[in-house]
Coordinates of C-alpha atoms in Angstrom, one line a residue:
Chain A
X1 CA 269.5 35.7 -297.4
X2 CA 269.4 37.7 -294.1
X3 CA 266.2 39.1 -292.8
X4 CA 266.0 42.8 -293.1
X5 CA 262.8 43.0 -291.2
X6 CA 262.2 40.7 -288.2
X7 CA 259.0 41.2 -286.3
X8 CA 257.8 38.9 -283.6
X9 CA 254.7 39.2 -281.3
X10 CA 254.3 42.9 -282.2
X11 CA 251.4 44.5 -280.4
X12 CA 250.4 48.2 -280.6
X13 CA 247.7 49.6 -278.5
X14 CA 246.9 53.3 -278.9
X15 CA 246.4 55.6 -275.9
X16 CA 242.6 55.3 -276.2
X17 CA 242.8 51.5 -275.9
X18 CA 242.4 50.6 -279.6
X19 CA 244.4 47.6 -280.4
X20 CA 245.6 48.4 -283.9
X21 CA 248.2 45.7 -284.2
X22 CA 247.4 42.5 -282.4
X23 CA 250.3 40.1 -282.0
X24 CA 251.8 39.8 -285.4
X25 CA 255.0 38.1 -286.4
X26 CA 256.7 38.1 -289.8
X27 CA 260.0 38.6 -291.5
X28 CA 261.2 40.0 -294.8
X29 CA 264.4 38.9 -296.5
X30 CA 266.7 41.4 -298.2
X31 CA 265.7 42.0 -301.8
X32 CA 262.1 40.8 -301.3
X33 CA 259.0 42.6 -302.5
X34 CA 256.7 42.0 -299.5
X35 CA 253.1 43.2 -299.1
X36 CA 250.5 43.7 -296.4
X37 CA 247.1 43.3 -298.0
X38 CA 244.0 44.3 -296.1
X39 CA 241.1 46.7 -295.8
X40 CA 241.2 50.1 -294.1
X41 CA 241.7 49.9 -290.4
X42 CA 243.5 46.6 -290.6
X43 CA 246.6 48.0 -289.0
X44 CA 248.7 48.3 -292.1
X45 CA 249.7 52.0 -291.6
X46 CA 250.2 51.4 -287.9
X47 CA 252.7 48.6 -288.6
X48 CA 254.6 50.8 -291.0
X49 CA 254.7 53.6 -288.4
X50 CA 256.2 51.2 -285.9
X51 CA 258.7 49.9 -288.4
X52 CA 259.8 53.4 -289.4
X53 CA 260.3 54.7 -285.8
X54 CA 257.3 56.9 -285.7
X55 CA 255.3 54.9 -283.2
X56 CA 256.6 53.2 -280.1
X57 CA 255.4 49.6 -279.9
X58 CA 253.4 48.3 -276.9
X59 CA 255.2 45.0 -276.9
X60 CA 257.1 42.5 -279.0
X61 CA 260.4 42.7 -280.8
X62 CA 261.1 44.5 -284.0
X63 CA 264.4 44.5 -285.7
X64 CA 265.2 46.4 -288.9
X65 CA 268.5 45.4 -290.6
X66 CA 269.5 43.9 -287.2
X67 CA 269.0 47.2 -285.4
X68 CA 266.8 47.5 -282.4
X69 CA 263.9 50.0 -282.8
X70 CA 264.4 51.7 -279.4
X71 CA 268.2 51.7 -279.2
X72 CA 269.2 52.6 -282.7
X73 CA 266.4 54.6 -284.4
X74 CA 268.8 56.9 -286.1
X75 CA 270.6 53.9 -287.8
X76 CA 267.3 52.7 -289.1
X77 CA 266.3 56.1 -290.4
X78 CA 269.6 56.1 -292.4
X79 CA 268.7 53.0 -294.4
X80 CA 265.0 53.1 -294.8
X81 CA 262.9 55.3 -297.1
X82 CA 259.3 55.9 -296.4
X83 CA 256.5 57.0 -298.6
X84 CA 253.5 58.0 -296.4
X85 CA 250.0 57.5 -297.4
X86 CA 249.1 61.2 -297.2
X87 CA 250.8 63.8 -299.4
X88 CA 253.6 65.2 -297.3
X89 CA 255.1 67.5 -299.9
X90 CA 255.4 71.2 -299.3
X91 CA 253.1 72.7 -301.9
X92 CA 255.0 76.0 -301.7
X93 CA 258.3 74.5 -302.8
X94 CA 259.1 73.2 -306.3
X95 CA 259.5 69.5 -307.0
X96 CA 263.2 69.9 -307.0
X97 CA 263.2 71.9 -303.8
X98 CA 261.1 69.4 -302.0
X99 CA 263.5 66.7 -303.0
X100 CA 266.5 68.7 -302.0
X101 CA 265.0 69.5 -298.6
X102 CA 264.4 65.8 -298.1
X103 CA 268.0 65.1 -299.0
X104 CA 269.2 67.9 -296.7
X105 CA 267.2 66.4 -293.8
X106 CA 268.8 63.1 -294.6
X107 CA 272.2 64.8 -294.1
X108 CA 273.1 65.1 -297.8
X109 CA 274.4 68.3 -299.5
X110 CA 276.5 69.6 -302.3
X111 CA 277.0 68.2 -305.8
X112 CA 276.3 64.6 -304.5
X113 CA 272.8 65.7 -303.6
X114 CA 272.2 67.7 -306.8
X115 CA 273.1 64.8 -308.9
X116 CA 271.0 62.3 -307.0
X117 CA 268.0 64.7 -307.2
X118 CA 268.4 65.0 -311.0
X119 CA 268.8 61.2 -311.4
X120 CA 265.6 60.5 -309.4
X121 CA 263.6 63.2 -311.2
X122 CA 264.5 61.5 -314.4
X123 CA 263.6 58.1 -313.0
X124 CA 260.1 59.2 -312.2
X125 CA 259.8 61.3 -315.3
X126 CA 259.3 64.7 -313.6
X127 CA 262.3 66.6 -315.1
X128 CA 260.0 68.7 -317.2
X129 CA 258.1 70.0 -314.2
X130 CA 260.8 69.9 -311.6
X131 CA 260.9 73.6 -311.1
X132 CA 257.1 74.1 -310.8
X133 CA 255.4 74.3 -307.4
X134 CA 254.5 70.9 -306.0
X135 CA 251.1 72.2 -305.0
X136 CA 250.3 72.4 -308.7
X137 CA 251.1 68.7 -309.4
X138 CA 248.4 66.2 -310.3
X139 CA 247.8 63.4 -307.8
X140 CA 249.9 61.0 -309.8
X141 CA 252.8 63.4 -310.1
X142 CA 252.7 64.1 -306.4
X143 CA 252.9 60.3 -305.7
X144 CA 255.8 60.0 -308.0
X145 CA 257.6 62.9 -306.4
X146 CA 257.0 61.4 -303.0
X147 CA 258.4 58.1 -304.2
X148 CA 261.5 59.9 -305.6
X149 CA 261.9 61.8 -302.3
X150 CA 261.8 58.7 -300.3
X151 CA 264.7 57.3 -302.4
X152 CA 267.0 60.3 -302.2
X153 CA 269.4 58.9 -299.5
X154 CA 269.6 55.5 -301.3
X155 CA 267.7 53.5 -298.8
X156 CA 268.1 49.7 -298.8
X157 CA 264.6 49.2 -297.6
X158 CA 261.6 51.1 -298.8
X159 CA 258.2 51.4 -297.0
X160 CA 255.3 52.3 -299.2
X161 CA 252.0 53.0 -297.4
X162 CA 249.3 52.5 -300.1
X163 CA 251.3 54.2 -302.8
X164 CA 248.5 54.1 -305.4
X165 CA 245.4 54.8 -303.3
X166 CA 243.3 57.4 -305.0
X167 CA 245.2 57.3 -308.3
X168 CA 243.7 56.7 -311.7
X169 CA 244.5 53.3 -313.3
X170 CA 247.1 54.8 -315.7
X171 CA 249.1 56.5 -312.9
X172 CA 248.8 53.3 -310.9
X173 CA 250.4 51.3 -313.6
X174 CA 253.1 53.9 -313.9
X175 CA 254.0 53.6 -310.2
X176 CA 254.0 49.8 -310.5
X177 CA 256.6 50.1 -313.3
X178 CA 259.0 52.1 -311.1
X179 CA 258.5 49.9 -308.1
X180 CA 259.3 46.7 -310.1
X181 CA 262.4 48.5 -311.5
X182 CA 263.6 49.5 -308.1
X183 CA 263.1 46.0 -306.7
X184 CA 264.5 44.1 -309.6
X185 CA 267.3 46.3 -310.9
X186 CA 268.4 48.1 -307.8
X187 CA 267.8 45.3 -305.4
X188 CA 265.9 47.5 -302.9
X189 CA 263.7 45.6 -300.5
X190 CA 260.2 46.8 -300.6
X191 CA 257.5 46.6 -298.0
X192 CA 254.2 47.8 -299.4
X193 CA 250.7 48.0 -298.0
X194 CA 247.7 48.0 -300.2
X195 CA 244.0 47.4 -300.2
X196 CA 244.1 46.6 -303.9
X197 CA 244.1 42.9 -304.7
X198 CA 245.5 43.4 -308.2
X199 CA 248.4 45.4 -306.8
X200 CA 249.3 42.8 -304.3
X201 CA 249.0 40.0 -306.8
X202 CA 251.1 41.8 -309.4
X203 CA 253.9 43.2 -307.3
X204 CA 254.4 41.1 -304.2
X205 CA 256.6 38.1 -304.2
X206 CA 255.2 37.3 -300.8
X207 CA 252.4 38.8 -298.8
X208 CA 250.5 38.8 -295.6
X209 CA 246.8 39.2 -295.5
X210 CA 245.8 41.4 -292.5
X211 CA 242.5 42.0 -290.9
X212 CA 241.7 43.7 -287.5
X213 CA 245.4 43.9 -286.6
X214 CA 246.2 40.2 -287.2
X215 CA 247.9 38.3 -290.0
X216 CA 245.3 35.8 -291.2
X217 CA 247.4 34.2 -294.0
X218 CA 250.7 34.6 -295.6
X219 CA 252.7 33.3 -298.5
X220 CA 253.2 34.0 -302.2
X221 CA 250.1 35.1 -304.1
X222 CA 250.2 31.7 -306.0
X223 CA 250.5 29.7 -302.8
X224 CA 247.7 31.5 -301.2
X225 CA 245.4 31.0 -304.1
X226 CA 246.4 27.4 -304.3
X227 CA 245.4 27.0 -300.7
X228 CA 241.9 28.1 -301.5
X229 CA 242.0 24.9 -303.5
X230 CA 238.9 25.5 -305.4
X231 CA 237.3 27.6 -308.1
X232 CA 234.8 30.2 -307.2
X233 CA 231.2 30.4 -308.3
X234 CA 229.5 33.7 -307.7
X235 CA 225.7 33.8 -307.7
X236 CA 223.5 36.9 -307.7
X237 CA 220.0 36.2 -306.6
X238 CA 217.0 37.9 -308.0
X239 CA 215.8 40.4 -305.5
X240 CA 219.1 40.3 -303.6
X241 CA 218.2 37.0 -301.9
X242 CA 215.5 38.3 -299.6
X243 CA 212.7 36.3 -297.8
X244 CA 215.1 33.5 -296.9
X245 CA 216.0 32.9 -300.5
X246 CA 219.6 33.2 -299.7
X247 CA 219.4 30.8 -296.8
X248 CA 217.5 28.3 -298.9
X249 CA 220.0 28.5 -301.8
X250 CA 222.8 28.1 -299.4
X251 CA 221.3 24.9 -298.1
X252 CA 220.8 23.5 -301.6
X253 CA 224.4 24.4 -302.6
X254 CA 225.9 22.9 -299.4
X255 CA 224.2 19.6 -300.1
X256 CA 225.8 19.3 -303.6
X257 CA 228.7 17.0 -304.2
X258 CA 231.9 18.9 -305.1
X259 CA 230.9 22.2 -303.4
X260 CA 233.2 22.7 -300.5
X261 CA 232.1 26.0 -298.9
X262 CA 229.3 28.5 -299.3
X263 CA 229.6 32.1 -298.1
X264 CA 227.2 35.1 -298.2
X265 CA 228.3 37.9 -300.4
X266 CA 226.7 41.2 -301.3
X267 CA 223.4 40.4 -302.9
X268 CA 224.1 36.8 -303.4
X269 CA 226.3 33.8 -302.6
X270 CA 229.8 32.6 -303.3
X271 CA 230.6 28.9 -303.4
X272 CA 233.9 27.1 -303.7
X273 CA 234.1 24.0 -305.7
X274 CA 236.8 21.9 -307.3
X275 CA 236.6 22.0 -311.1
X276 CA 233.6 24.2 -310.9
X277 CA 233.0 24.3 -314.6
X278 CA 232.2 20.6 -314.6
X279 CA 229.5 20.7 -312.0
X280 CA 228.0 24.0 -313.0
X281 CA 225.1 22.3 -314.9
X282 CA 224.2 20.3 -311.8
X283 CA 224.4 23.4 -309.6
X284 CA 222.1 25.4 -311.8
X285 CA 219.6 22.5 -312.2
X286 CA 219.5 22.0 -308.4
X287 CA 218.8 25.7 -307.7
X288 CA 216.2 25.8 -310.4
X289 CA 214.4 22.8 -308.9
X290 CA 214.6 24.5 -305.5
X291 CA 212.8 27.5 -307.0
X292 CA 215.8 29.9 -306.7
X293 CA 216.0 32.5 -309.4
X294 CA 219.4 33.7 -310.4
X295 CA 220.1 37.1 -311.9
X296 CA 223.7 36.2 -312.8
X297 CA 226.3 33.6 -312.3
X298 CA 230.0 33.4 -313.0
X299 CA 232.8 31.0 -312.4
X300 CA 236.4 32.0 -311.8
X301 CA 239.7 30.5 -310.7
X302 CA 240.7 31.7 -307.2
X303 CA 241.8 35.3 -306.7
X304 CA 243.3 36.9 -303.6
X305 CA 239.8 38.2 -302.9
X306 CA 238.8 34.5 -302.4
X307 CA 241.8 34.0 -300.1
X308 CA 240.6 37.0 -298.1
X309 CA 237.1 35.7 -298.0
X310 CA 238.2 32.3 -296.9
X311 CA 240.1 33.6 -294.0
X312 CA 237.9 36.4 -292.9
X313 CA 234.4 35.5 -294.2
X314 CA 234.2 38.9 -295.9
X315 CA 235.2 40.3 -299.2
X316 CA 237.8 43.0 -299.3
X317 CA 235.9 44.7 -302.1
X318 CA 232.9 45.2 -299.9
X319 CA 235.2 47.0 -297.4
X320 CA 236.5 49.2 -300.1
X321 CA 233.0 50.2 -301.2
X322 CA 232.1 50.8 -297.6
X323 CA 234.9 53.1 -297.0
X324 CA 233.0 55.6 -295.0
X325 CA 234.5 59.0 -294.3
X326 CA 233.7 58.9 -290.6
X327 CA 235.6 55.7 -290.2
X328 CA 238.6 57.3 -291.8
X329 CA 238.1 60.3 -289.6
X330 CA 238.0 58.3 -286.4
X331 CA 241.1 56.5 -287.4
X332 CA 242.9 59.8 -288.1
X333 CA 241.9 61.1 -284.7
X334 CA 243.3 58.3 -282.7
X335 CA 246.3 58.0 -284.8
X336 CA 249.5 59.3 -283.2
X337 CA 252.3 60.0 -285.5
Chain B
X1 CA 276.6 70.6 -286.4
X2 CA 273.6 68.8 -287.8
X3 CA 271.5 71.0 -285.5
X4 CA 272.9 74.1 -287.2
X5 CA 272.5 72.8 -290.8
X6 CA 269.1 71.4 -290.2
X7 CA 267.9 74.5 -288.5
X8 CA 269.1 76.5 -291.5
X9 CA 267.3 74.3 -294.0
X10 CA 264.0 74.6 -292.2
X11 CA 264.5 78.3 -291.5
X12 CA 265.0 78.9 -295.2
X13 CA 262.0 76.7 -296.1
X14 CA 259.7 78.6 -293.7
X15 CA 260.8 82.0 -295.2
X16 CA 260.3 80.7 -298.8
X17 CA 256.8 79.7 -297.8
X18 CA 256.0 83.2 -296.7
X19 CA 257.6 84.9 -299.7
X20 CA 255.8 82.7 -302.1
X21 CA 252.5 83.2 -300.7
X22 CA 251.6 86.7 -301.9
X23 CA 248.5 87.0 -299.7
X24 CA 250.3 85.9 -296.6
X25 CA 253.2 88.2 -297.5
X26 CA 250.9 91.1 -298.0
X27 CA 249.2 90.7 -294.7
X28 CA 252.4 90.0 -292.8
X29 CA 253.8 93.3 -294.1
X30 CA 250.8 95.4 -294.0
X31 CA 249.3 94.2 -290.7
X32 CA 251.7 96.4 -288.8
X33 CA 251.1 99.4 -291.1
X34 CA 247.3 99.0 -290.6
X35 CA 247.6 98.8 -286.8
X36 CA 249.9 101.8 -286.6
X37 CA 247.6 103.9 -288.8
X38 CA 244.4 102.8 -287.0
X39 CA 245.7 103.4 -283.5
X40 CA 247.4 106.7 -284.2
X41 CA 244.5 108.1 -286.0
X42 CA 241.9 106.9 -283.5
X43 CA 243.6 108.1 -280.4
X44 CA 245.5 111.2 -281.8
X45 CA 243.7 113.4 -279.4
X46 CA 245.0 111.6 -276.3
X47 CA 248.3 113.4 -276.5
X48 CA 246.6 116.7 -275.8
X49 CA 244.9 115.5 -272.6
X50 CA 246.5 116.9 -269.5
X51 CA 248.6 114.3 -267.6
X52 CA 249.7 112.6 -270.8
X53 CA 253.4 111.8 -270.3
X54 CA 255.0 112.7 -273.6
X55 CA 254.3 115.1 -276.4
X56 CA 252.7 113.1 -279.2
X57 CA 250.5 110.0 -279.1
X58 CA 252.4 108.4 -282.0
X59 CA 255.7 108.5 -280.1
X60 CA 253.9 107.0 -277.1
X61 CA 252.0 104.3 -278.9
X62 CA 254.7 103.0 -281.3
X63 CA 256.3 100.7 -278.7
X64 CA 252.8 99.3 -277.9
X65 CA 252.1 98.6 -281.6
X66 CA 255.5 97.0 -282.0
X67 CA 254.7 94.6 -279.2
X68 CA 251.1 94.0 -280.2
X69 CA 252.3 93.1 -283.7
X70 CA 254.9 90.8 -282.2
X71 CA 252.6 88.7 -280.3
X72 CA 249.9 88.6 -282.9
X73 CA 252.5 87.2 -285.3
X74 CA 253.6 84.7 -282.7
X75 CA 250.1 83.1 -282.9
X76 CA 250.9 81.9 -286.4
X77 CA 253.7 79.7 -285.1
X78 CA 251.2 77.4 -283.6
X79 CA 248.9 77.4 -286.6
X80 CA 251.8 76.5 -288.9
X81 CA 252.8 73.7 -286.6
X82 CA 249.3 72.3 -286.6
X83 CA 249.3 72.5 -290.3
X84 CA 252.5 70.4 -290.5
X85 CA 251.2 67.9 -288.0
X86 CA 248.0 67.4 -289.8
X87 CA 249.4 67.4 -293.3
X88 CA 251.9 64.7 -292.5
X89 CA 254.8 66.9 -293.3
X90 CA 256.1 66.6 -289.7
X91 CA 255.9 62.9 -289.7
X92 CA 257.8 62.9 -293.0
X93 CA 260.5 64.8 -291.3
X94 CA 260.5 62.5 -288.3
X95 CA 261.4 59.4 -290.5
X96 CA 264.5 61.2 -291.7
X97 CA 267.7 61.7 -289.7
X98 CA 266.8 65.4 -289.0
X99 CA 267.9 66.8 -285.7
X100 CA 264.7 66.9 -283.7
X101 CA 265.4 70.2 -282.0
X102 CA 266.0 71.8 -285.4
X103 CA 262.4 71.3 -286.3
X104 CA 261.4 73.6 -283.4
X105 CA 264.3 76.0 -283.7
X106 CA 263.8 76.5 -287.5
X107 CA 260.2 77.4 -286.8
X108 CA 261.0 79.8 -284.0
X109 CA 263.8 81.6 -285.7
X110 CA 261.9 82.1 -288.9
X111 CA 259.0 83.6 -286.9
X112 CA 261.4 85.8 -285.0
X113 CA 262.9 86.9 -288.3
X114 CA 259.5 87.8 -289.7
X115 CA 258.6 89.8 -286.6
X116 CA 261.8 91.7 -286.9
X117 CA 261.1 92.6 -290.5
X118 CA 257.6 93.8 -289.5
X119 CA 259.0 95.8 -286.6
X120 CA 261.4 97.6 -288.9
X121 CA 258.5 98.6 -291.1
X122 CA 256.7 100.0 -288.1
X123 CA 259.7 101.9 -286.9
X124 CA 260.3 103.4 -290.3
X125 CA 256.7 104.4 -290.6
X126 CA 256.6 105.8 -287.1
X127 CA 259.7 107.8 -287.9
X128 CA 258.1 109.2 -291.0
X129 CA 255.1 110.2 -288.9
X130 CA 257.4 112.1 -286.5
X131 CA 258.3 109.6 -283.8
X132 CA 262.0 109.3 -282.9
X133 CA 264.2 106.9 -281.1
X134 CA 266.4 109.0 -278.8
X135 CA 268.9 106.2 -278.2
X136 CA 269.8 105.9 -281.9
X137 CA 270.9 102.8 -283.7
X138 CA 271.9 100.9 -280.6
X139 CA 268.5 101.6 -279.1
X140 CA 266.8 100.3 -282.3
X141 CA 268.8 97.1 -282.1
X142 CA 267.9 96.5 -278.5
X143 CA 264.2 97.3 -279.3
X144 CA 264.2 94.8 -282.1
X145 CA 265.8 92.2 -279.8
X146 CA 263.3 92.9 -277.1
X147 CA 260.4 92.3 -279.4
X148 CA 261.9 89.2 -280.9
X149 CA 262.5 87.6 -277.6
X150 CA 259.1 88.5 -276.3
X151 CA 257.7 87.1 -279.6
X152 CA 259.6 83.9 -279.0
X153 CA 258.2 83.5 -275.5
X154 CA 254.7 84.2 -276.9
X155 CA 255.2 81.7 -279.7
X156 CA 255.6 79.1 -277.1
X157 CA 251.9 79.6 -276.1
X158 CA 250.6 79.0 -279.6
X159 CA 253.0 76.2 -280.2
X160 CA 252.2 74.2 -277.1
X161 CA 248.4 74.7 -277.6
X162 CA 248.9 73.6 -281.3
X163 CA 250.9 70.5 -280.4
X164 CA 248.5 69.5 -277.7
X165 CA 245.2 70.1 -279.5
X166 CA 246.2 69.8 -283.2
X167 CA 243.5 72.3 -284.1
X168 CA 244.3 75.6 -285.7
X169 CA 241.0 77.0 -284.6
X170 CA 241.8 76.3 -280.9
X171 CA 245.1 78.0 -281.2
X172 CA 243.6 81.1 -282.7
X173 CA 240.7 81.2 -280.3
X174 CA 242.9 80.8 -277.2
X175 CA 245.5 83.1 -278.7
X176 CA 243.1 86.0 -279.2
X177 CA 241.5 85.4 -275.9
X178 CA 244.8 85.9 -274.2
X179 CA 246.2 88.6 -276.5
X180 CA 243.6 91.3 -276.5
X181 CA 242.8 91.6 -272.8
X182 CA 246.5 91.6 -272.0
X183 CA 247.1 94.3 -274.6
X184 CA 244.4 96.6 -273.3
X185 CA 245.2 96.0 -269.7
X186 CA 248.8 97.1 -270.2
X187 CA 250.6 100.3 -270.8
X188 CA 250.8 99.5 -274.5
X189 CA 248.0 101.9 -275.7
X190 CA 247.4 104.2 -272.8
X191 CA 249.4 105.6 -269.9
X192 CA 248.9 103.6 -266.8
X193 CA 247.2 106.5 -265.0
X194 CA 244.5 106.6 -267.7
X195 CA 243.4 103.0 -266.8
X196 CA 240.7 102.2 -264.2
X197 CA 242.2 101.2 -260.9
X198 CA 241.6 97.5 -261.2
X199 CA 243.2 97.5 -264.7
X200 CA 246.2 99.3 -263.3
X201 CA 246.6 96.4 -260.9
X202 CA 246.6 93.9 -263.8
X203 CA 248.8 96.2 -265.9
X204 CA 251.5 96.3 -263.3
X205 CA 251.9 92.5 -263.3
X206 CA 251.3 92.2 -267.1
X207 CA 254.4 91.0 -269.0
X208 CA 253.3 93.1 -271.9
X209 CA 253.6 96.3 -269.7
X210 CA 257.2 95.4 -268.7
X211 CA 258.3 95.0 -272.3
X212 CA 256.4 98.1 -273.6
X213 CA 257.9 100.2 -270.8
X214 CA 261.4 99.0 -271.7
X215 CA 260.9 99.8 -275.4
X216 CA 259.3 103.1 -274.5
X217 CA 262.1 104.1 -272.3
X218 CA 264.6 103.3 -275.1
X219 CA 262.5 105.3 -277.6
X220 CA 261.7 108.3 -275.5
X221 CA 264.0 108.5 -272.5
X222 CA 267.3 106.7 -272.7
X223 CA 268.8 103.5 -271.5
X224 CA 267.5 102.6 -268.1
X225 CA 269.0 99.3 -267.0
X226 CA 266.4 98.5 -264.4
X227 CA 263.5 98.7 -266.8
X228 CA 265.4 96.8 -269.4
X229 CA 266.5 94.1 -267.0
X230 CA 263.0 93.6 -265.5
X231 CA 261.6 93.3 -269.1
X232 CA 264.1 90.6 -270.0
X233 CA 263.6 88.9 -266.7
X234 CA 259.8 88.7 -267.2
X235 CA 260.3 87.5 -270.8
X236 CA 262.8 84.8 -269.6
X237 CA 260.3 83.6 -267.0
X238 CA 257.5 83.5 -269.6
X239 CA 259.7 81.8 -272.1
X240 CA 260.7 79.2 -269.5
X241 CA 257.0 78.4 -269.0
X242 CA 255.8 78.5 -272.6
X243 CA 258.8 77.0 -274.3
X244 CA 259.0 74.4 -271.6
X245 CA 255.4 73.4 -272.3
X246 CA 256.2 73.4 -276.0
X247 CA 259.1 71.2 -275.5
X248 CA 257.1 68.8 -273.4
X249 CA 254.3 68.6 -276.0
X250 CA 256.8 68.3 -278.8
X251 CA 258.6 65.4 -277.1
X252 CA 255.3 63.6 -276.7
X253 CA 254.7 64.0 -280.5
X254 CA 258.1 62.9 -281.6
X255 CA 258.8 60.0 -279.4

């Protein structure tokens, strides 16, 4: 199938010199469900802004459906739908009016638009509240309305910038359901960014793991996990591994047969090992003999988090916890639209 | 064609926002009433002072209040734009096929419309209090047009500041900083002869004075083409500057 997105050597440097996107290349085929997984500030939103004509790239080539970003932005706008990360609804308009305005701006009017709006309100199950002010909607309802708005002009390609960030688990699963439906039943190509491992794992047929503006790995979730090639053993050390305990434990673990890699993680260590459950007894004994006290231990098959860890040396979860408001603020400031 | 349609959509949306926001609606409608009441009550005695050009202070000050209201309202253009920039609403429009100029035009026209409605309220009230427009309906239409165009030119200031700084506080601060000195150092509230000499100098180059004089002439005297033309000339010059700056900042944002 033809590539609907074709990006090579894309670089984006903001006016203040921040390199938000650092030489990335990737392509997405028509009909794919493709994802960018990475922590805040990895360059996910910036990439979407370039692909949706909001930001002018510094260098590289970007083609969407064969159209050149600079020469045919209007053609691209016709066939892409975008759901921004922030709520972009007008709180003083009803859900229906918000969607109708969106349709109007996409050059639709008359009965064709009315029907489309009704159809989409039904799809995202908002018919009951369609005539209430959008400002009164819950977070999940707002996201659903935004999703529906981005679909009003029947785009072939949908960009979703963290569509479930800040939602409760139930609303998140609801959004997932619509997205799978859109991709599978309507054949819409979806490009999604997320910082949630589960979301990427569940939805994306193929994904790229991004960090500091670079793609560090890409492939299907299964491929990526297979590449890790080993199970994960997570250790929590008593007292958080202070006084060189962690270093000592690391040394012991590294010397064991079957253990391929050892990383530091919050309050403990993470080791990769083939068939971890078989060697677990040996591992525990070795640590015990070395005088290392464990507060907990668990063994798991590889997750995308392990993939991220392997490529970046950090856990994506730690980034999520460390989502400091000032970091967001700084990003928002330098962000051009 | 798309420009017309898109402008209309955004114009309607902006008006809906005002109408549906009862507090905003209340203040937009009563702001002019409050100004008119305050000024006419406070300075009622001025009309009796020898050397005051016309009979009543209310007839004299109504043009000034009309204009003052016009440019106070124009400040809100910038703050609404900042709001749209920061909420992401503008970005959301920019990923659609909307005509770019319609985004500005819809905003400007809806603000001009609002100022016109407010101006009509002031005129009706002033009439009820005894002020009259000697040039009749035609005069009223020209007066409304004068205020609307001056308001548009003034909107350019708040819009360009808003687009450049993206902070509503900055727009309001700079807006008020410009508005009040210009208002007091003009012929809006007092006859020029009543001002200290140095203020008279400012007043004679103040765009506010030109516009107030034109409106006042229409209300109290009759149509004087020279006054009218110089008012429109000054407004055009101001608009060229402020809307030019707005367009420049807007281009930077949308490209």
